[in-house]
Coordinates of C-alpha atoms in Angstrom, one line a residue:
M25 CA 8.3 -21.4 -31.2
L26 CA 6.7 -18.7 -33.2
V27 CA 4.6 -20.3 -36.0
S28 CA 3.1 -17.3 -37.7
L29 CA 2.6 -13.5 -37.4
S30 CA -0.4 -11.7 -38.9
I31 CA -0.3 -7.9 -39.0
R32 CA -3.1 -5.6 -40.0
D33 CA -2.9 -1.8 -40.3
V34 CA 0.3 -1.1 -38.3
V35 CA 2.0 2.1 -39.5
L36 CA 3.0 1.3 -43.1
I37 CA 1.9 -2.3 -43.1
E38 CA -1.7 -2.8 -44.4
K39 CA -1.8 -6.6 -44.5
L40 CA 1.0 -9.0 -43.8
D41 CA 1.0 -12.8 -43.0
L42 CA 4.3 -14.5 -42.2
G43 CA 5.1 -18.1 -41.4
F44 CA 8.2 -19.2 -39.5
G45 CA 10.2 -22.3 -39.1
A46 CA 12.8 -23.6 -36.7
G47 CA 16.3 -22.3 -36.6
L48 CA 17.7 -18.9 -37.7
S49 CA 15.5 -16.5 -39.6
V50 CA 17.0 -13.2 -40.9
F51 CA 15.3 -10.0 -41.9
T52 CA 17.1 -7.6 -44.2
G53 CA 16.3 -4.5 -46.1
E54 CA 17.4 -1.0 -46.6
T55 CA 17.4 1.5 -43.8
G56 CA 13.9 2.9 -43.3
A57 CA 12.2 0.0 -45.0
G58 CA 10.2 -0.8 -41.9
K59 CA 12.0 -3.6 -40.2
S60 CA 11.4 -2.0 -36.8
I61 CA 7.6 -2.1 -37.5
L62 CA 7.8 -5.9 -37.5
L63 CA 9.4 -5.8 -34.0
D64 CA 6.9 -3.2 -32.8
S65 CA 4.0 -5.4 -34.1
L66 CA 5.4 -8.6 -32.5
S67 CA 6.0 -6.7 -29.2
L68 CA 2.3 -5.6 -29.2
A69 CA 1.2 -9.2 -29.5
L70 CA 3.5 -10.0 -26.6
G71 CA 1.9 -7.3 -24.3
A72 CA 4.0 -4.2 -25.0
R73 CA 2.5 -0.8 -24.2
A74 CA 0.0 0.2 -26.8
D75 CA 0.5 3.5 -28.8
S76 CA -2.3 4.8 -31.0
G77 CA 0.4 6.3 -33.3
L78 CA 1.0 2.7 -34.5
V79 CA -2.4 2.6 -36.1
R80 CA -2.1 3.1 -39.9
H81 CA -3.4 6.4 -41.1
G82 CA -7.0 6.2 -42.0
A83 CA -7.6 2.8 -40.4
P84 CA -10.0 2.5 -37.4
Q85 CA -7.7 0.0 -35.5
L86 CA -4.7 -2.3 -35.8
S87 CA -4.5 -5.9 -35.0
V88 CA -1.6 -8.3 -34.5
I89 CA -1.9 -12.1 -34.1
A90 CA 1.1 -14.2 -33.1
E91 CA 0.7 -18.0 -33.0
F92 CA 3.0 -20.2 -31.0
D93 CA 3.3 -23.9 -30.4
P94 CA 5.3 -24.4 -27.2
P95 CA 5.9 -27.9 -25.9
P96 CA 3.6 -29.5 -23.2
F97 CA 4.0 -28.1 -19.7
H98 CA 5.8 -25.0 -21.0
P99 CA 5.7 -22.2 -18.4
A100 CA 3.3 -20.2 -20.7
R101 CA 0.9 -23.1 -20.7
V102 CA 1.2 -23.5 -16.9
L103 CA 0.6 -19.7 -16.5
L104 CA -2.6 -19.9 -18.5
A105 CA -3.8 -23.1 -16.9
A106 CA -3.6 -21.3 -13.6
Q107 CA -6.1 -18.8 -15.0
D108 CA -8.5 -21.8 -15.7
M109 CA -7.8 -21.7 -19.4
D110 CA -7.6 -25.1 -21.2
V111 CA -4.6 -24.7 -23.5
A112 CA -2.9 -28.1 -22.8
D113 CA -3.0 -29.5 -26.3
C114 CA -3.5 -26.6 -28.7
P115 CA -1.4 -23.7 -30.2
L116 CA -1.3 -20.5 -28.3
V117 CA -2.7 -17.6 -30.3
L118 CA -1.9 -14.2 -28.9
R119 CA -4.0 -11.3 -30.3
R120 CA -3.8 -7.6 -29.7
V121 CA -6.2 -4.9 -31.0
V122 CA -5.5 -1.2 -30.6
T123 CA -8.0 1.4 -31.8
A124 CA -7.1 4.8 -33.3
D125 CA -8.2 6.5 -30.1
G126 CA -5.7 4.4 -28.1
R127 CA -8.0 1.8 -26.6
S128 CA -6.4 -1.7 -26.3
R129 CA -7.8 -5.2 -26.1
A130 CA -5.9 -8.5 -25.6
Y131 CA -6.8 -12.1 -26.3
V132 CA -5.4 -15.5 -25.9
N133 CA -7.0 -18.2 -28.0
D134 CA -9.9 -15.7 -28.5
A135 CA -10.5 -15.4 -24.8
P136 CA -10.2 -11.8 -23.5
V137 CA -7.3 -11.4 -21.1
S138 CA -5.6 -8.5 -19.3
V139 CA -2.7 -6.9 -21.0
G140 CA -0.7 -7.8 -17.9
L141 CA -1.4 -11.5 -18.3
L142 CA -0.6 -11.2 -22.1
R143 CA 2.8 -9.6 -21.2
K144 CA 3.6 -12.4 -18.7
V145 CA 2.7 -15.1 -21.3
G146 CA 4.7 -13.2 -23.9
D147 CA 7.8 -13.0 -21.7
E148 CA 7.7 -16.8 -21.4
L149 CA 7.5 -17.3 -25.2
V150 CA 9.8 -14.7 -26.7
E151 CA 12.9 -12.8 -25.5
I152 CA 13.7 -9.6 -27.4
H153 CA 17.2 -8.0 -27.5
G154 CA 17.4 -4.8 -29.3
Q155 CA 19.0 -1.4 -29.4
F156 CA 16.5 0.1 -27.1
E157 CA 14.5 -2.7 -25.5
S158 CA 15.3 -6.0 -23.8
H159 CA 14.0 -8.2 -21.2
G160 CA 14.7 -11.7 -19.9
L161 CA 18.3 -11.9 -18.9
L162 CA 18.5 -8.1 -18.3
D163 CA 16.3 -8.7 -15.3
P164 CA 18.5 -9.8 -12.4
A165 CA 15.5 -11.6 -10.9
T166 CA 15.9 -14.3 -13.6
H167 CA 19.5 -14.9 -13.1
L168 CA 19.2 -17.4 -10.2
S169 CA 16.9 -19.7 -12.1
V170 CA 19.1 -19.4 -15.2
L171 CA 22.2 -20.4 -13.3
D172 CA 20.3 -23.3 -11.6
A173 CA 19.2 -24.6 -15.0
F174 CA 22.8 -24.3 -16.3
A175 CA 24.0 -26.2 -13.1
A176 CA 21.3 -28.9 -13.7
S177 CA 20.5 -28.5 -10.0
G178 CA 16.9 -29.5 -10.2
E179 CA 17.1 -32.2 -7.6
A180 CA 19.1 -30.0 -5.1
R181 CA 16.7 -27.2 -5.7
R182 CA 13.7 -29.4 -5.0
A183 CA 15.4 -30.7 -1.8
T184 CA 16.1 -27.2 -0.6
R185 CA 12.5 -26.1 -1.3
T186 CA 11.1 -29.2 0.6
A187 CA 13.5 -28.5 3.5
W188 CA 12.4 -24.8 3.5
D189 CA 8.7 -25.8 3.7
A190 CA 9.4 -28.2 6.5
W191 CA 11.3 -25.5 8.5
R192 CA 8.6 -22.9 7.9
A193 CA 5.9 -25.4 9.0
A194 CA 7.9 -26.3 12.2
A195 CA 8.4 -22.6 12.9
K196 CA 4.7 -21.8 12.5
T197 CA 3.8 -24.7 14.8
R198 CA 6.2 -23.5 17.5
T199 CA 5.0 -19.8 17.1
E200 CA 1.3 -20.8 17.3
A201 CA 2.0 -22.9 20.4
E202 CA 3.8 -20.0 22.0
E203 CA 0.9 -17.7 21.3
T204 CA -1.6 -20.2 22.6
L205 CA 0.5 -20.7 25.8
K206 CA 0.9 -16.9 26.3
R207 CA -2.9 -16.4 26.0
A208 CA -3.6 -19.3 28.3
R209 CA -1.2 -18.0 30.9
A210 CA -2.8 -14.6 30.7
E211 CA -6.2 -16.3 31.3
E212 CA -5.0 -19.0 33.7
E213 CA -6.8 -17.7 36.8
A214 CA -10.1 -17.4 34.9
L215 CA -9.6 -20.9 33.3
R216 CA -8.9 -22.5 36.7
H217 CA -11.9 -20.8 38.3
A218 CA -14.2 -21.9 35.5
H219 CA -12.9 -25.4 35.5
D220 CA -13.2 -25.7 39.3
E221 CA -16.8 -24.5 39.1
L222 CA -17.7 -27.0 36.4
K223 CA -15.8 -29.8 38.1
A224 CA -17.9 -29.2 41.3
L225 CA -21.1 -29.1 39.2
D226 CA -20.0 -32.2 37.3
P227 CA -22.6 -31.8 34.4
K228 CA -23.7 -34.9 32.5
P229 CA -24.9 -35.0 28.8
G230 CA -28.7 -35.2 28.7
E231 CA -29.1 -34.3 32.3
D232 CA -31.1 -31.1 31.5
A233 CA -33.9 -33.0 29.8
E234 CA -34.1 -35.6 32.6
L235 CA -34.3 -33.0 35.3
A236 CA -36.9 -31.0 33.5
A237 CA -39.1 -34.1 33.1
S238 CA -38.7 -35.0 36.8
R239 CA -39.5 -31.4 37.8
A240 CA -42.7 -31.4 35.8
L241 CA -43.8 -34.7 37.3
L242 CA -43.1 -33.6 40.9
Q243 CA -44.8 -30.2 40.3
H244 CA -48.1 -32.0 39.4
G245 CA -47.8 -34.9 41.9
E246 CA -51.0 -34.1 44.0
K247 CA -53.2 -34.0 40.9
L248 CA -51.7 -37.1 39.5
V249 CA -52.2 -39.1 42.8
E250 CA -55.8 -37.9 43.2
A251 CA -56.6 -39.0 39.6
M252 CA -54.9 -42.3 40.0
N253 CA -56.7 -43.0 43.3
T254 CA -60.0 -42.3 41.7
A255 CA -59.2 -44.6 38.8
M256 CA -58.1 -47.4 41.2
A257 CA -61.3 -47.0 43.1
A258 CA -63.3 -47.3 39.9
L259 CA -61.5 -50.5 38.9
R260 CA -62.2 -52.0 42.4
A261 CA -65.8 -50.9 42.8
K262 CA -68.0 -53.8 43.7
G263 CA -65.1 -56.1 43.6
E264 CA -62.2 -56.5 41.2
V265 CA -63.0 -55.7 37.5
E266 CA -60.7 -58.6 36.5
A267 CA -62.6 -61.0 38.8
S268 CA -65.9 -60.0 37.3
L269 CA -64.7 -60.4 33.8
R270 CA -63.2 -63.8 34.6
S271 CA -66.5 -64.9 36.2
A272 CA -68.5 -63.9 33.1
Q273 CA -66.0 -65.7 31.0
R274 CA -66.3 -69.0 33.0
S275 CA -70.1 -68.8 32.9
L276 CA -70.1 -68.6 29.1
E277 CA -67.5 -71.3 28.7
R278 CA -69.8 -73.8 30.5
V279 CA -72.4 -73.4 27.7
A280 CA -70.2 -72.6 24.8
S281 CA -70.5 -76.0 23.3
L282 CA -74.3 -75.5 23.0
A283 CA -74.0 -72.3 21.0
E284 CA -72.5 -73.7 17.8
G285 CA -69.4 -71.5 18.2
K286 CA -71.2 -68.2 18.4
L287 CA -70.0 -67.5 21.9
E288 CA -66.3 -68.0 21.1
P289 CA -65.7 -64.4 20.1
V290 CA -67.4 -63.1 23.2
I291 CA -65.3 -65.4 25.4
A292 CA -62.1 -64.3 23.7
A293 CA -63.0 -60.6 24.1
L294 CA -63.7 -61.2 27.8
D295 CA -60.3 -62.9 28.1
R296 CA -58.5 -60.0 26.5
A297 CA -60.4 -57.5 28.6
A298 CA -59.5 -59.3 31.8
V299 CA -55.8 -59.3 30.8
E300 CA -55.8 -55.6 29.9
A301 CA -57.6 -54.7 33.1
A302 CA -55.0 -56.6 35.2
E303 CA -52.2 -54.9 33.3
A304 CA -53.8 -51.5 33.8
V305 CA -54.1 -52.1 37.6
G306 CA -50.5 -53.2 37.8
Q307 CA -49.1 -50.2 35.9
L308 CA -51.3 -47.8 37.9
E309 CA -49.9 -49.2 41.1
H310 CA -46.4 -49.0 39.8
V311 CA -46.7 -45.3 38.7
S312 CA -48.4 -44.5 42.0
A313 CA -45.5 -46.0 43.9
D314 CA -42.9 -44.0 41.8
I315 CA -44.4 -40.6 42.5
D316 CA -42.4 -38.9 45.2
M317 CA -44.6 -36.5 47.1
D318 CA -41.6 -35.3 49.2
P319 CA -41.3 -31.5 48.6
R320 CA -37.6 -31.7 49.5
H321 CA -37.1 -33.9 46.4
L322 CA -38.6 -31.3 44.1
E323 CA -36.5 -28.6 45.7
K324 CA -33.3 -30.6 45.0
V325 CA -34.3 -31.2 41.4
E326 CA -35.0 -27.6 40.8
E327 CA -31.8 -26.5 42.5
R328 CA -29.8 -28.8 40.3
L329 CA -31.6 -27.7 37.1
F330 CA -31.3 -24.0 37.8
A331 CA -27.6 -24.4 38.6
L332 CA -26.9 -26.1 35.3
R333 CA -28.8 -23.5 33.3
A334 CA -27.1 -20.7 35.1
A335 CA -23.7 -22.2 34.2
A336 CA -24.8 -22.6 30.6
R337 CA -25.9 -18.9 30.5
K338 CA -22.6 -17.8 32.0
H339 CA -20.6 -19.6 29.3
M340 CA -23.1 -18.8 26.6
I341 CA -23.6 -22.4 25.5
E342 CA -26.3 -25.1 25.8
V343 CA -26.6 -27.1 29.0
D344 CA -25.6 -30.3 27.2
Q345 CA -22.3 -28.6 26.1
L346 CA -21.2 -28.0 29.7
A347 CA -19.5 -31.5 30.0
A348 CA -17.5 -30.9 26.8
L349 CA -16.5 -27.4 28.0
K350 CA -15.3 -29.0 31.3
A351 CA -13.1 -31.4 29.3
D352 CA -11.8 -28.7 27.1
L353 CA -10.8 -26.5 30.1
A354 CA -9.1 -29.5 31.7
A355 CA -7.1 -30.1 28.5
K356 CA -6.0 -26.4 28.3
L357 CA -4.9 -26.5 31.9
A358 CA -3.0 -29.7 31.3
A359 CA -1.3 -28.0 28.3
L360 CA -0.6 -25.0 30.5
D361 CA 1.0 -27.1 33.2
G362 CA 3.2 -28.9 30.6
G363 CA 3.6 -26.0 28.2
G364 CA 7.2 -25.4 28.8
D365 CA 8.1 -29.0 28.0
D366 CA 6.0 -28.9 24.8
L367 CA 7.6 -25.7 23.6
A368 CA 11.0 -27.1 24.2
K369 CA 10.1 -30.1 22.0
L370 CA 8.7 -27.8 19.3
A371 CA 11.8 -25.6 19.4
K372 CA 14.0 -28.6 19.1
A373 CA 12.0 -29.9 16.1
E374 CA 12.3 -26.4 14.5
Q375 CA 16.0 -26.4 15.0
A376 CA 16.3 -29.8 13.4
T377 CA 14.4 -28.7 10.3
R378 CA 16.5 -25.5 10.1
T379 CA 19.7 -27.6 10.2
A380 CA 18.3 -29.8 7.4
Y381 CA 17.4 -26.8 5.3
V382 CA 20.9 -25.2 5.8
E383 CA 22.5 -28.5 4.8
A384 CA 20.4 -28.8 1.6
A385 CA 20.8 -25.1 0.8
R386 CA 24.6 -25.3 1.2
A387 CA 24.7 -28.2 -1.2
L388 CA 22.8 -26.2 -3.7
S389 CA 25.1 -23.2 -3.1
K390 CA 28.1 -25.4 -3.9
L391 CA 26.6 -26.5 -7.2
R392 CA 25.9 -22.9 -8.0
A393 CA 29.4 -21.8 -7.3
E394 CA 30.8 -24.6 -9.4
A395 CA 28.4 -23.8 -12.3
A396 CA 29.2 -20.0 -12.0
G397 CA 32.9 -20.8 -12.7
R398 CA 32.0 -22.9 -15.7
L399 CA 29.6 -20.3 -17.0
D400 CA 32.2 -17.5 -16.7
V401 CA 34.8 -19.6 -18.6
A402 CA 32.3 -20.5 -21.3
V403 CA 31.1 -16.9 -21.8
A404 CA 34.6 -15.6 -21.8
A405 CA 35.5 -17.9 -24.7
E406 CA 32.7 -16.4 -26.8
L407 CA 33.6 -12.8 -26.2
P408 CA 36.8 -12.2 -28.2
P409 CA 35.4 -13.2 -31.6
L410 CA 32.5 -10.8 -31.0
K411 CA 34.9 -7.8 -30.6
L412 CA 34.4 -7.9 -26.8
D413 CA 37.8 -9.2 -25.9
K414 CA 38.3 -6.4 -23.3
A415 CA 35.1 -7.3 -21.6
R416 CA 34.9 -9.5 -18.6
F417 CA 31.8 -11.5 -17.5
T418 CA 31.3 -12.6 -13.9
T419 CA 28.5 -14.6 -12.3
G420 CA 28.0 -13.0 -8.9
V421 CA 26.8 -15.6 -6.3
V422 CA 26.2 -13.9 -3.0
T423 CA 25.4 -15.6 0.3
L424 CA 22.6 -13.8 2.0
E425 CA 21.9 -13.1 5.7
E426 CA 19.4 -15.3 7.3
N427 CA 16.5 -12.8 6.8
G428 CA 17.1 -13.2 3.1
W429 CA 17.0 -16.9 2.9
G430 CA 14.1 -18.5 1.1
P431 CA 12.8 -21.6 -0.7
D432 CA 15.5 -21.0 -3.4
G433 CA 18.3 -21.2 -0.9
L434 CA 20.9 -18.9 0.6
N435 CA 22.0 -17.0 -2.5
S436 CA 21.2 -14.1 -4.7
V437 CA 22.7 -14.3 -8.2
E438 CA 23.4 -11.6 -10.7
F439 CA 25.3 -11.6 -14.0
L440 CA 27.9 -8.8 -14.0
V441 CA 30.0 -7.4 -16.8
S442 CA 32.9 -4.9 -17.2
T443 CA 33.4 -3.7 -20.8
N444 CA 36.6 -1.7 -20.0
P445 CA 39.8 -2.9 -18.3
G446 CA 40.0 -1.8 -14.7
A447 CA 36.3 -0.8 -14.5
P448 CA 34.4 -2.6 -11.7
P449 CA 31.8 -5.0 -12.9
S450 CA 28.1 -3.9 -12.9
G451 CA 24.8 -5.3 -14.1
L452 CA 24.1 -6.2 -17.7
G453 CA 21.7 -3.4 -18.0
K454 CA 24.5 -0.9 -17.4
I455 CA 26.2 -1.6 -20.8
A456 CA 25.8 1.7 -22.6
S457 CA 26.2 0.5 -26.2
G458 CA 23.1 -1.3 -27.7
G459 CA 25.3 -3.2 -30.1
E460 CA 27.6 -4.4 -27.3
L461 CA 24.7 -5.4 -25.2
S462 CA 23.2 -7.4 -28.0
R463 CA 26.5 -9.2 -28.6
F464 CA 26.9 -9.9 -24.9
M465 CA 23.4 -11.4 -24.8
L466 CA 24.3 -13.4 -27.9
A467 CA 27.4 -14.8 -26.2
L468 CA 25.4 -15.6 -23.0
K469 CA 22.5 -17.1 -24.9
V470 CA 24.8 -19.4 -27.0
V471 CA 26.2 -20.8 -23.8
L472 CA 22.8 -21.1 -22.1
A473 CA 20.8 -22.3 -25.2
R474 CA 20.1 -25.8 -24.0
T475 CA 18.8 -24.6 -20.7
S476 CA 16.6 -21.8 -21.9
P477 CA 12.8 -22.2 -21.3
T478 CA 12.2 -19.4 -23.8
P479 CA 11.8 -21.0 -27.3
T480 CA 12.1 -17.9 -29.4
I481 CA 14.8 -15.1 -29.3
V482 CA 14.8 -11.9 -31.3
F483 CA 17.9 -9.9 -31.9
D484 CA 17.6 -6.4 -33.4
E485 CA 20.7 -5.3 -35.2
V486 CA 23.0 -7.4 -33.1
D487 CA 25.7 -6.6 -35.7
S488 CA 25.5 -2.9 -35.2
G489 CA 28.9 -1.2 -35.7
I490 CA 30.8 -4.4 -36.7
G491 CA 31.8 -6.1 -39.9
G492 CA 34.2 -8.5 -41.4
A493 CA 35.4 -11.3 -39.1
V494 CA 33.4 -10.1 -36.2
A495 CA 30.2 -10.1 -38.2
A496 CA 31.0 -13.6 -39.4
A497 CA 31.5 -14.6 -35.8
V498 CA 28.1 -13.2 -34.9
G499 CA 26.5 -15.1 -37.8
E500 CA 28.2 -18.3 -36.8
R501 CA 27.0 -18.0 -33.2
L502 CA 23.5 -17.1 -34.3
A503 CA 23.4 -20.2 -36.5
R504 CA 24.7 -22.3 -33.6
L505 CA 22.0 -20.8 -31.3
G506 CA 19.5 -21.7 -34.0
T507 CA 20.2 -25.4 -33.6
D508 CA 18.6 -25.3 -30.1
L509 CA 16.2 -22.3 -30.3
Q510 CA 14.2 -20.4 -32.8
V511 CA 16.2 -17.2 -33.6
L512 CA 14.9 -14.1 -35.5
V513 CA 17.4 -11.5 -36.4
V514 CA 17.1 -8.0 -38.0
T515 CA 20.5 -7.5 -39.7
H516 CA 22.4 -5.2 -42.0
S517 CA 25.3 -7.7 -42.2
P518 CA 25.7 -10.0 -45.2
Q519 CA 27.7 -12.4 -43.1
V520 CA 24.8 -12.8 -40.7
A521 CA 22.2 -12.9 -43.4
A522 CA 24.0 -15.7 -45.2
R523 CA 23.6 -17.9 -42.2
G524 CA 19.8 -17.8 -42.1
R525 CA 17.7 -20.9 -42.7
Q526 CA 14.9 -18.5 -43.7
H527 CA 15.5 -15.1 -45.2
Y528 CA 12.9 -12.3 -45.3
K529 CA 13.3 -9.0 -47.2
V530 CA 11.6 -5.9 -45.9
S531 CA 10.9 -3.2 -48.5
K532 CA 8.7 -0.3 -49.2
R533 CA 6.6 0.1 -52.3
E534 CA 4.4 2.9 -53.6
V535 CA 0.9 1.6 -54.3
E536 CA -0.6 4.9 -55.5
A537 CA 0.3 8.5 -55.5
G538 CA 1.5 9.5 -52.1
K539 CA 0.7 6.1 -50.5
V540 CA 3.7 3.9 -49.5
L541 CA 3.3 0.5 -47.8
T542 CA 5.8 -1.8 -46.3
G543 CA 5.9 -5.4 -47.4
V544 CA 7.9 -8.5 -46.4
A545 CA 8.7 -11.4 -48.8
E546 CA 10.4 -14.7 -48.0
L547 CA 13.3 -15.1 -50.5
A548 CA 14.2 -18.2 -52.5
R549 CA 17.8 -19.1 -52.9
D550 CA 18.5 -17.1 -56.0
E551 CA 16.7 -14.1 -54.4
R552 CA 18.7 -14.5 -51.3
R553 CA 21.9 -14.5 -53.4
E554 CA 20.9 -11.2 -55.0
E555 CA 19.9 -9.6 -51.6
I556 CA 23.2 -10.6 -50.0
A557 CA 25.1 -9.3 -53.0
R558 CA 23.2 -6.0 -52.7
M559 CA 24.2 -5.9 -49.0
L560 CA 27.9 -6.4 -50.0
A561 CA 28.0 -4.1 -53.0
G562 CA 25.4 -1.4 -52.4
E563 CA 23.1 -0.1 -55.1
T564 CA 25.0 -1.6 -58.0
V565 CA 25.2 -5.4 -57.7
T566 CA 28.3 -6.8 -59.5
D567 CA 29.3 -10.3 -60.5
Q568 CA 32.0 -10.1 -57.9
A569 CA 29.4 -9.3 -55.2
R570 CA 27.3 -12.3 -56.4
A571 CA 30.3 -14.5 -56.2
A572 CA 31.1 -13.3 -52.7
A573 CA 27.4 -13.9 -51.8
D574 CA 27.8 -17.5 -53.1
S575 CA 30.9 -17.9 -50.9
L576 CA 29.1 -16.7 -47.8
M577 CA 26.0 -18.8 -48.4
A578 CA 28.2 -21.9 -49.0

């Protein structure tokens, strides 16, 4: 709800700080005292269009601060959280600054925001119904969610949305499969040709490196053989190197015991050398035997290597990716061959999800139709005491064509009204009389109070053009509405004013020659009695008027 409102330099208001409580708060005062300035100021804080003419004469700028304390997870908090603003556990402070040259700045909890965001937040916090401005229920786009809240259809609505998402996902999968199959069929000849080529080539991962190494070895075969033969000849010159080393080792071993251990390192070194020499000869023989000097082998290796690299260049990939490409082409061709069957399965799955959606949406539509009937009866019962006995309220629930279906179901909803007998019903916004519109909104709000997400409602002169029993009926309904919501009312009716839990009087005062300012004071009980008596009697307050005021307040 609205906790406080601070106004600086707006038209005739120099400085004003107001606190608000729950329930019904009424604003009274003589015509021209400045009650409309309060609504203009609040509207600015809620994101209304800025007008430099609202800046008090001589002041450089105006500012309005409205503090709210909505419950956790209120739509306003959700909206701000979506903008990465941490407002989960704190009041919401909406601030608007307008300079004398018309520039405007907006803030939420001292963070700069766009006026558009401020307006969206404001629409979630306050609904204003006045002679010349209104939002909320006047917007047909809100009527569907309002009826659903009245119908307590949350579970059915969630089921419908879930079924819609499943249908859309199935339809998307089927559409994408169709497009993929269509493209594949258009490229089928090229796919089959590419796959046949790769199948015949049969590339293997890592084959490029192996072939390149074999090619390099074969290209330098003659030089390698010549060098290895020379090395082998050196190892075998004047007998085997290993035999010579072993002979020297045995000669020293025979006298080793006479050398006091000094020959042991030499004998060990000769042993190692003999082993290494034998191993070197064996490896050299092995490598020599592996070298293929057949030029036809080199030709085959080069032919294979060049074929793989040519295929890789053709497909603009690495040689090692050819095997994966072959597998991918095979999968595409398999999908192409079985594409018709797959599409049939996807189409069947899509139809099943559509059927599930229609069933869920029809159940929701049934709840809406039943709730619409209850809402019409409830609103109709509120109209006669408000001097709207000739009016007729209808909740229009229309079943849309399939191209209009969506996550909210099969329906569009609009609240319709006819204020004259025989006249066809039309939208709420078509009600010509501002007073009638406000009373209609009051009747509707009284019925919908417990389902409204907007915690604060403002009525500007809802009692316009009425009096007596009708004004009393308006006051009674405003008070009833105040048990569920915070209600602020600008009124000229003593019957309405007497119902307020808080009563504020708006008045002008001359602070110096030629300078008049508007002030607002919260009235104590005795002051309320005097103000209501003034509203009953006029300029001269009589004892009879005071007694009547006591009766109304009682």
